[in-house]
Tab-separated table of C-alpha atoms in Angstrom:
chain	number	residue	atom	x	y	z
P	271	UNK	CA	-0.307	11.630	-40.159
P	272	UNK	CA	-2.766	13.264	-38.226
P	273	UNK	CA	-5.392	10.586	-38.652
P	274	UNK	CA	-3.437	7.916	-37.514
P	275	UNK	CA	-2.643	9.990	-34.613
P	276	UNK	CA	-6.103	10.276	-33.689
P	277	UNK	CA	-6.707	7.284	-34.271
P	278	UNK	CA	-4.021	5.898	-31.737
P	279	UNK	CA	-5.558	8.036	-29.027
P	280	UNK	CA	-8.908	6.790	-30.021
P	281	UNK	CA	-7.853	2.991	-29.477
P	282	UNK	CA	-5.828	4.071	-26.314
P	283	UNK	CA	-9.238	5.969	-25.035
P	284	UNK	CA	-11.052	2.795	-25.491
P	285	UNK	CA	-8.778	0.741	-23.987
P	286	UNK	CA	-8.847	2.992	-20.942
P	287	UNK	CA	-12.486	2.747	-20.983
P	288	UNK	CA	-12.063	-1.384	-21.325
P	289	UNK	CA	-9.453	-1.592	-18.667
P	290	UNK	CA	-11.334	0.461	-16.018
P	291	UNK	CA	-14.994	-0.998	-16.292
P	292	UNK	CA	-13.142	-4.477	-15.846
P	293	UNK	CA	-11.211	-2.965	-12.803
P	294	UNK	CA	-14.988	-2.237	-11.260
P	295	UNK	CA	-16.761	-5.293	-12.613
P	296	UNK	CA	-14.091	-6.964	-10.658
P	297	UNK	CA	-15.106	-4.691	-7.465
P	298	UNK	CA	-18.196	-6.703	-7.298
P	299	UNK	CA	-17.026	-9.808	-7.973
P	300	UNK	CA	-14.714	-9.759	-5.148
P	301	UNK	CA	-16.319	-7.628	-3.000
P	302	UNK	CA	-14.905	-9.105	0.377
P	303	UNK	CA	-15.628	-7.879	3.768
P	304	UNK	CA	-14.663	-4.810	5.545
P	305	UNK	CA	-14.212	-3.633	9.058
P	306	UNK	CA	-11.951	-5.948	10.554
P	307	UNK	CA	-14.029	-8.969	9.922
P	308	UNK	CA	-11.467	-10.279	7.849
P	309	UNK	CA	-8.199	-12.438	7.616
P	310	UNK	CA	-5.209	-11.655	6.652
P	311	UNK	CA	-4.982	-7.810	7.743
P	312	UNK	CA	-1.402	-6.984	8.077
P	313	UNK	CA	-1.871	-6.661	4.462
P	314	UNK	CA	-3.353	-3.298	4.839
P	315	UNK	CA	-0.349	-2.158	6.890
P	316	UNK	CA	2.050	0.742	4.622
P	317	UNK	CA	5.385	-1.234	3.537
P	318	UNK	CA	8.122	1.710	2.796
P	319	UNK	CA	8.457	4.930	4.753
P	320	UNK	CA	6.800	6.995	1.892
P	321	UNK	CA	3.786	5.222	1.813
P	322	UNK	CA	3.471	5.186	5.317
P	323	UNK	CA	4.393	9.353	5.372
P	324	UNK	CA	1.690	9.338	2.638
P	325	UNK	CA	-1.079	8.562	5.387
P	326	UNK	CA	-0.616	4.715	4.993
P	327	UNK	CA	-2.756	4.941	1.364
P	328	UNK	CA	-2.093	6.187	-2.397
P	329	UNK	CA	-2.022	4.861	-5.644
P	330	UNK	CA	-0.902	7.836	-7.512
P	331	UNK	CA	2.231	9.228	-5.929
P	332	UNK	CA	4.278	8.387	-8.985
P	333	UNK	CA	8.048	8.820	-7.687
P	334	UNK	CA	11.704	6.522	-8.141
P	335	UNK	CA	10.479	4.111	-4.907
P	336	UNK	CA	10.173	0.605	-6.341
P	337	UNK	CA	8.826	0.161	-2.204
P	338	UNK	CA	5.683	2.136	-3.507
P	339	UNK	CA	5.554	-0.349	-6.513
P	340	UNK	CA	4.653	-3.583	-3.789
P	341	UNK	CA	1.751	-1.244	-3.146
P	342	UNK	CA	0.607	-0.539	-6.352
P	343	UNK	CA	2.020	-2.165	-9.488
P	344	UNK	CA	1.099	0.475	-11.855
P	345	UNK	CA	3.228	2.463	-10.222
P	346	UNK	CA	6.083	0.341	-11.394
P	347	UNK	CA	8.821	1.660	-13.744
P	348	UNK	CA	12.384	1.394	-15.809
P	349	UNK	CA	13.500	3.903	-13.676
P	350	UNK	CA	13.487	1.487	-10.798
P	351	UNK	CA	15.596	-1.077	-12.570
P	352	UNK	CA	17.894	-2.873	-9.912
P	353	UNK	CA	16.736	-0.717	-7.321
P	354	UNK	CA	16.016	-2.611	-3.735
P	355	UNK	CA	14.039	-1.160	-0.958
P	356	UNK	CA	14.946	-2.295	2.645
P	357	UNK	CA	13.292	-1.722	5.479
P	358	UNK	CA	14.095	-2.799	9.112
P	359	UNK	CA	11.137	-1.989	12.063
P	360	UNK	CA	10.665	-2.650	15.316
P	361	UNK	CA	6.517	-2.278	15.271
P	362	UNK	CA	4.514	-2.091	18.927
P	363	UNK	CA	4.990	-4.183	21.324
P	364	UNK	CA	8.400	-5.967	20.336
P	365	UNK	CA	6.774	-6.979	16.791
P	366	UNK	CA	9.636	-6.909	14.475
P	367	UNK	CA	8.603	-6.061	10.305
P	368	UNK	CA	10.958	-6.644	7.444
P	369	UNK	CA	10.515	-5.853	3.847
P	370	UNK	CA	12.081	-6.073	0.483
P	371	UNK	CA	11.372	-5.251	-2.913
P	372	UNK	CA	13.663	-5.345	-5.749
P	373	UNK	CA	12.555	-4.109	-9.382
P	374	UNK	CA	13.915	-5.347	-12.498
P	375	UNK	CA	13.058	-3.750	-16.573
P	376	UNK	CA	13.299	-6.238	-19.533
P	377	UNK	CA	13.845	-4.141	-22.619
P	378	UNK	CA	13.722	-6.882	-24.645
P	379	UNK	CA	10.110	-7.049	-23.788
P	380	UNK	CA	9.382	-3.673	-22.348
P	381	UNK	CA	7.781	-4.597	-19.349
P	382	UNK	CA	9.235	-4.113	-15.808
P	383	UNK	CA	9.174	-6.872	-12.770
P	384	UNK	CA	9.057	-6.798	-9.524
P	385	UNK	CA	9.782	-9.537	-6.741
P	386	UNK	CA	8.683	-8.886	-2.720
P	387	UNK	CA	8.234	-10.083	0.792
P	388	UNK	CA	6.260	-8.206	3.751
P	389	UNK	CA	6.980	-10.221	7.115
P	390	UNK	CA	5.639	-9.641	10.440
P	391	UNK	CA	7.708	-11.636	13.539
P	392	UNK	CA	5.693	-11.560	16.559
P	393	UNK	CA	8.114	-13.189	18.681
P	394	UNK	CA	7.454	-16.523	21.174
P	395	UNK	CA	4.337	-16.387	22.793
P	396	UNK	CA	3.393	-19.090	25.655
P	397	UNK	CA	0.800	-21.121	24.809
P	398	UNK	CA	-1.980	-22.336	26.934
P	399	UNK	CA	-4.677	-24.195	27.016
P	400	UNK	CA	-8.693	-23.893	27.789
P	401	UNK	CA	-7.755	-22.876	31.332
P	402	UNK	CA	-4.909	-20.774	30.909
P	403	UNK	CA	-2.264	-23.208	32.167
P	404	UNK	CA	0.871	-22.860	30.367
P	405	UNK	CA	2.660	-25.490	28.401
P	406	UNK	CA	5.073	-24.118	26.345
P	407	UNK	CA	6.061	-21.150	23.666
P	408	UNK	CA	5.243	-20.528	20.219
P	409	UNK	CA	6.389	-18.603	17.691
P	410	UNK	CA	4.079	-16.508	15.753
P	411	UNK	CA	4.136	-14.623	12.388
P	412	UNK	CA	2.598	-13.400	8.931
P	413	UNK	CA	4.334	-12.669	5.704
P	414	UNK	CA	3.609	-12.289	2.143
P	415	UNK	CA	5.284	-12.929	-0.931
P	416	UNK	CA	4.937	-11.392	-4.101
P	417	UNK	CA	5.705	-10.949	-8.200
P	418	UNK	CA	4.433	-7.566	-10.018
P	419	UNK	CA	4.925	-6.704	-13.458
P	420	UNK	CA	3.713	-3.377	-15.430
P	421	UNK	CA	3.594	-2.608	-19.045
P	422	UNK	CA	3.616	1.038	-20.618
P	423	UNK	CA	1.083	2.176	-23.338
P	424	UNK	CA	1.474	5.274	-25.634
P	425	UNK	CA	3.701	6.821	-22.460
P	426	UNK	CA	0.665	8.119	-20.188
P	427	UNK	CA	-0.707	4.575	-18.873
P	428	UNK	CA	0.879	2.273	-17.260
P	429	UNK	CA	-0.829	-0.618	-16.154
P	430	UNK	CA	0.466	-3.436	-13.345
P	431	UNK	CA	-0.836	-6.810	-12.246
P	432	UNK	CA	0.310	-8.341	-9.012
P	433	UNK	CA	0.197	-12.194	-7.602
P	434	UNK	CA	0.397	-12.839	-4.096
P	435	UNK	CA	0.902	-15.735	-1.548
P	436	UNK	CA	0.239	-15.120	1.951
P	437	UNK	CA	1.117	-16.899	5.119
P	438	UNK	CA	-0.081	-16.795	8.473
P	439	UNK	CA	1.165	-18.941	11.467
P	440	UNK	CA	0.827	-18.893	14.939
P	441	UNK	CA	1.614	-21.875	16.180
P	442	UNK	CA	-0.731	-25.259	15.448
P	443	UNK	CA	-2.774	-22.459	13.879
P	444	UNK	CA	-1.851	-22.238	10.132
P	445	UNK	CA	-3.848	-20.296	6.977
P	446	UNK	CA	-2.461	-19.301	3.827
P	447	UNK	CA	-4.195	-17.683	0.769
P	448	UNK	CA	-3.985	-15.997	-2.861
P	449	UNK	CA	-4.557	-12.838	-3.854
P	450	UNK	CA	-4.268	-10.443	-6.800
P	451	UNK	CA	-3.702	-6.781	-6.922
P	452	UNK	CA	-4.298	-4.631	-10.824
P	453	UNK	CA	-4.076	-1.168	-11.322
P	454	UNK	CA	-4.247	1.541	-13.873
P	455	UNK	CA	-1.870	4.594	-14.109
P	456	UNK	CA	-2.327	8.226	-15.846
P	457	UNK	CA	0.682	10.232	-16.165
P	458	UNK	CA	0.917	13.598	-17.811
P	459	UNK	CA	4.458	14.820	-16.998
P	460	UNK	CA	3.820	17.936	-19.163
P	461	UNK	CA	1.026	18.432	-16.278
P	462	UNK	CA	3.089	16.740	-13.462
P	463	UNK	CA	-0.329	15.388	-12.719
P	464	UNK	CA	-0.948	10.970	-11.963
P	465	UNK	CA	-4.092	9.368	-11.467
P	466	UNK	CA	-4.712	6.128	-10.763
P	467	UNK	CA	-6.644	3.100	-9.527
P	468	UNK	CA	-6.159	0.090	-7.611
P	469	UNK	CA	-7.538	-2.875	-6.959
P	470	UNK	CA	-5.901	-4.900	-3.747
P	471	UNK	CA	-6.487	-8.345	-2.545
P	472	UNK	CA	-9.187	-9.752	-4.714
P	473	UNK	CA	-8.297	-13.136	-3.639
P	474	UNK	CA	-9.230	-16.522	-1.271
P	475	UNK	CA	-8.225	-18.315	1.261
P	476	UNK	CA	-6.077	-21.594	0.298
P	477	UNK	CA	-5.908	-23.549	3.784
P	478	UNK	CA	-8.194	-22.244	6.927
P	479	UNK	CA	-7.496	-22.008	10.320
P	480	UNK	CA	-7.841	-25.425	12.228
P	481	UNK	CA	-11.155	-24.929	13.383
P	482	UNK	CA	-12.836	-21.809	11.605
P	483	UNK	CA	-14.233	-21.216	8.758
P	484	UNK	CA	-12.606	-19.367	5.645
P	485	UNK	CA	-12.608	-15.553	5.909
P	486	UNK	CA	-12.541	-12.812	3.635
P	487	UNK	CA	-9.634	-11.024	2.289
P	488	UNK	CA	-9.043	-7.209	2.803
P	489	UNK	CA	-10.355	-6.488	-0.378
P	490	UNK	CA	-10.316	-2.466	-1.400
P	491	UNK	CA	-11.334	-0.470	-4.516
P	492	UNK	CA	-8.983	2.573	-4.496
P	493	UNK	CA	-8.778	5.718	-6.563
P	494	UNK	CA	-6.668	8.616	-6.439
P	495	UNK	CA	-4.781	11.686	-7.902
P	496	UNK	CA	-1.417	13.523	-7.441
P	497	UNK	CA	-0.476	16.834	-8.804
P	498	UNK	CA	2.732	19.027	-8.424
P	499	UNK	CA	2.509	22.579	-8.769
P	500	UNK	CA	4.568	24.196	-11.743
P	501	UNK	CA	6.330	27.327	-9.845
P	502	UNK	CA	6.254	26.254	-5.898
P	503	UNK	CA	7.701	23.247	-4.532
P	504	UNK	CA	4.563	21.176	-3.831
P	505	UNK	CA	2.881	18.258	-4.349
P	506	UNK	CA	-0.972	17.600	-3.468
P	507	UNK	CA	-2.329	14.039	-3.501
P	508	UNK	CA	-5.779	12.507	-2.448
P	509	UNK	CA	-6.866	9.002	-2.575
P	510	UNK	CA	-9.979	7.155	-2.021
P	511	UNK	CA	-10.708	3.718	-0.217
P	512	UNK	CA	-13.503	1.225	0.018
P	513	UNK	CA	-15.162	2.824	-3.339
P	514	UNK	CA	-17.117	-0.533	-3.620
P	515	UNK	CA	-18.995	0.253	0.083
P	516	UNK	CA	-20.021	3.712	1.763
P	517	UNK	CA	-20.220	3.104	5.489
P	518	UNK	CA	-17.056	1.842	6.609
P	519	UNK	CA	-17.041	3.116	10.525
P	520	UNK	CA	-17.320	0.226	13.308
P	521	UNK	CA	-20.555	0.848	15.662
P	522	UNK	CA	-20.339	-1.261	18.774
P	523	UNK	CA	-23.367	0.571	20.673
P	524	UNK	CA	-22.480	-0.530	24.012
P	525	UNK	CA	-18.733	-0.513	23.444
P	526	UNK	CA	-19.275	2.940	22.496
P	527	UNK	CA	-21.963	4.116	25.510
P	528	UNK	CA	-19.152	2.586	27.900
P	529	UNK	CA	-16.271	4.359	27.006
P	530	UNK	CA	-18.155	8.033	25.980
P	531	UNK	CA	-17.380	7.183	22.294
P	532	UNK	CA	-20.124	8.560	19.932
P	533	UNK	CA	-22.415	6.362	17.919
P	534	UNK	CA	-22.418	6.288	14.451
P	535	UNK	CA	-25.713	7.330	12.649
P	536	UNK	CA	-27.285	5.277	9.823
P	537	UNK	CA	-27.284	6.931	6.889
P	538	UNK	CA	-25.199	9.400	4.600
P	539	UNK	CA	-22.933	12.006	7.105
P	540	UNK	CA	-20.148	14.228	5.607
P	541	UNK	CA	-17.677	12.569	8.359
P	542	UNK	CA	-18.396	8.699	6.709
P	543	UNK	CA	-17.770	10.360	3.691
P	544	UNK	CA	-14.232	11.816	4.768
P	545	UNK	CA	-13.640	8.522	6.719
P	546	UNK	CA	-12.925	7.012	2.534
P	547	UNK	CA	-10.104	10.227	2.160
P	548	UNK	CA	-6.438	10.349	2.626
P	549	UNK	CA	-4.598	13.490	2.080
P	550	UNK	CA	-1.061	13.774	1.721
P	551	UNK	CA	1.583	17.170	0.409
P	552	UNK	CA	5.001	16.705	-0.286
P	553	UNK	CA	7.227	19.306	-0.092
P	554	UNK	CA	10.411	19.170	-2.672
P	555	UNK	CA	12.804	21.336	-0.597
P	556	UNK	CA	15.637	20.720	-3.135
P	557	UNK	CA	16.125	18.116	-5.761
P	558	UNK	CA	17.086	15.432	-3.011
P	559	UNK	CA	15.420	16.544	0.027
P	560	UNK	CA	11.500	15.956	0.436
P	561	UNK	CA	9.091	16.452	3.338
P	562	UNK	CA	6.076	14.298	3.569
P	563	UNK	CA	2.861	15.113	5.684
P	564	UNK	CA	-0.094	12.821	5.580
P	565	UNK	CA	-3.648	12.645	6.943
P	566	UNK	CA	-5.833	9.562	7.676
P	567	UNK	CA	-9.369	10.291	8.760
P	568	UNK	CA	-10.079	6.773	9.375
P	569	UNK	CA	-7.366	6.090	11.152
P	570	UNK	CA	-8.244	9.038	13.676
P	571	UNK	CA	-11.784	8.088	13.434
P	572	UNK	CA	-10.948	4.511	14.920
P	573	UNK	CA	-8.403	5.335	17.359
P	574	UNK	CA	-10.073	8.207	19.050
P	575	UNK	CA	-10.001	7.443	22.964
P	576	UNK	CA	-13.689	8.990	23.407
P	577	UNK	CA	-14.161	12.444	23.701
P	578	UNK	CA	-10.388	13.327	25.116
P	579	UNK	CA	-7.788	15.191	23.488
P	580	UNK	CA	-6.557	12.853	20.879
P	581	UNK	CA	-3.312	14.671	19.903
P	582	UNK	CA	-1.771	13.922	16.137
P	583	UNK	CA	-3.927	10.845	15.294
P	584	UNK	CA	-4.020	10.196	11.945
P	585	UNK	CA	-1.051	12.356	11.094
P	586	UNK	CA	1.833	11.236	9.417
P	587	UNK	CA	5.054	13.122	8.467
P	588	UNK	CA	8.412	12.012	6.707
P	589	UNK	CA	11.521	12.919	5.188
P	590	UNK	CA	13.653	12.018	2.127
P	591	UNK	CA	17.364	12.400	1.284
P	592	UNK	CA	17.837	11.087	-2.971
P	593	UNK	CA	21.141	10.692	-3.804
P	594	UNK	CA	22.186	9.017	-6.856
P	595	UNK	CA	22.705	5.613	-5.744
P	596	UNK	CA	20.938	5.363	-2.343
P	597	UNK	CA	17.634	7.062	-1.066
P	598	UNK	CA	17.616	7.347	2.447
P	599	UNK	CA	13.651	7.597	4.005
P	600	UNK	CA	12.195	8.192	7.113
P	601	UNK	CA	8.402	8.206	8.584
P	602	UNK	CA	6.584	8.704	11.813
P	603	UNK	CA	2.677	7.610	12.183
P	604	UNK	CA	0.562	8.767	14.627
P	605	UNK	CA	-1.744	6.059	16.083
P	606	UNK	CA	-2.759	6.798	19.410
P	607	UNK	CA	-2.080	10.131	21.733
P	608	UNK	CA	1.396	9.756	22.216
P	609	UNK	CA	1.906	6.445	20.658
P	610	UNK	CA	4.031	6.377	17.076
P	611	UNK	CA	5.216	4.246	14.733
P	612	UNK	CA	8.335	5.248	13.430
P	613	UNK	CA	9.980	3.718	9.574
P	614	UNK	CA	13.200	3.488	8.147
P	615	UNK	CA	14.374	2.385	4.527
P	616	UNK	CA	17.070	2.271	2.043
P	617	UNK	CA	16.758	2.120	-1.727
P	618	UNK	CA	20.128	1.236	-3.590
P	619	UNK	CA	20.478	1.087	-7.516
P	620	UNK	CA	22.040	-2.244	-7.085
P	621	UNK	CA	23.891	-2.060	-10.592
P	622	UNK	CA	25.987	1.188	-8.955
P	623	UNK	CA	27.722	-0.666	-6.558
P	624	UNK	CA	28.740	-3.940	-8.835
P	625	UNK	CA	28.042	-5.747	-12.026
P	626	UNK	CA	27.747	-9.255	-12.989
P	627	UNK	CA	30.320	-9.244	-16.191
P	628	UNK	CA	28.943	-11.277	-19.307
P	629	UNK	CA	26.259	-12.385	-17.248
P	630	UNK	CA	24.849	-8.795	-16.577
P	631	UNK	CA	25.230	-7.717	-19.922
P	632	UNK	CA	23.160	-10.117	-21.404
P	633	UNK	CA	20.436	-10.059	-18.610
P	634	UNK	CA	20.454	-5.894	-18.482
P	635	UNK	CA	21.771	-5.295	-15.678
């Protein structure tokens, strides 16, 4: 009995070991550009209030917020079966975000789905020509659609795959693309400790822009790790982005002399290396209240206004109220000095509030 145990965790070590070097054999393969250089960048903006309280980046808070799931699908579980998360924004500058995310388990094959959208409604925009004469409105917008599923092996690892189609119009201008997201989970509730890590938007573009040439998708190689201390009410987590490339700051020399920004140096500087870190605590005041605060270094990093006071960039904070049927969450991002974005979502257990008969039964609801 003992041999075949170690034997199980043998195979399940190896696996590990298979599953993660294709994770970074995949970082070079996709390896797409960085900096704002490419299309489709609403993708990297945080979906659900947690992840946005979070500091806008983790792959290892492992909590009952299917929302955190259209992030990262290895984060995916049965305990989000028929749960929704809604969320209803009104971003900067009139832009107006929806998103939904509803997760569903199959026991029959003991896998758990997940099906999402992420759109982005920019409103009616006039649209000119050449000379800036006006000849009309458009409406503009971006969304993407998308289908996880995750699979559990020998209870620690959880791993997730997700397919994604995504849209952009604005106007005559048109693109769309494909894109994959796969990530590996490490649980040890014993431990209350997660790792994980995440590969987003190894993809391509499907149509192009009328007139420009394909772009790269915000591709990212993250890593991170979550643990909740066993006698206070607190959880640590820090994640890691852009793994596949060190120096991710934007230098624009003369941008920079102009405005009394500071250049960035070549080479390796403690500060590049924080610019790859989020940080995030949670506080569990009680079993369904939680506090969220979240740092961003890159975020601050690009945002600064020279060398002025620059106030809460970066920050985030939120809260959480977890009732049985219904999780009520809240955010607030800093982006500028004294600009915020502020998030608000709703996660029902949709099998709480009705069932579907015959028809439920037999499909689990």
């Amino acid at each position: 009995m003992i041999f075949l145990t170690q034997q199980s965790c043998n195979f399940a070590a190896v696996k590990f070991r298979f599953v993660l070097f294709f994770l970074l054999s995949c970082s070079r393969l996709f390896s797409q550009t960085i900096g704002g250089n490419s299309v489709f960048n609403f993708l990297n903006l945080p979906n659900t209030p947690q992840l946005t309280a979070l500091g806008g980046i983790n792959v290892s808070a492992n909590s009952n917020d299917v929302g955190m799931a259209f992030y990262s699908p290895a984060l995916l579980n049965k305990s989000m079966h028929t749960q929704i998360n809604l969320v209803f924004n009104d971003f900067y500058a009139g832009v107006e975000t929806y998103h939904m995310n509803f997760g569903y388990h199959n026991p029959k094959l003991n896998t758990n789905f997940s099906y999402g959208i992420h759109f982005f409604d920019y409103g009616n925009l006039a649209q000119t020509d050449a000379a800036g004469n006006t000849f009309g409105e458009f409406r503009a917008s971006d969304w993407v659609m998308q289908v996880s599923a995750s699979h559990s092996y020998k209870e620690k690892w959880n791993l997730g795959t997700t397919l994604k189609f995504i849209s952009s119009n604005y106007g005559q201008y048109k693109a769309n693309g494909l894109a994959a997201d796969i990530s590996l989970l490490y649980k040890d509730t014993a431990k209350l400790f997660s790792a994980s890590v995440l590969i987003r938007n190894a993809g391509f573009q499907l149509k192009e822009y009328p007139g420009a040439r394909g772009g790269d998708l915000p591709f990212d190689l993250q890593a991170g790790i979550t643990q909740r201390l066993k006698n206070a009410p607190f959880s640590f987590s820090l994640t890691a982005h852009h793994l596949h490339v060190f120096d991710i700051s934007y230098n624009d020399t003369l941008f920079n002399n102009a405005n009394d920004f500071e250049n960035s140096s070549e080479g390796f500087s403690f500060d590049k290396l924080f610019q790859h870190i989020v940080l995030a605590t949670t506080i569990h005041i009680d079993k369904k209240v939680e506090a969220t605060f979240g740092y961003n270094h890159l975020r601050r990093k690009e945002l600064n206004i020279g060398k002025e006071g620059n106030g809460l960039n970066g920050f985030s904070i939120g809260f959480a109220v977890l009732l049985n049927k219904i999780q009520i969450r809240f955010a607030r991002a800093n982006y500028q000095n004294n600009t915020a974005y502020n998030q608000l979502g709703l996660n029902l257990k949709l099998n709480e509030y009705f069932g579907l008969g015959k028809l439920g039964k037999q499909a689990g609801w």
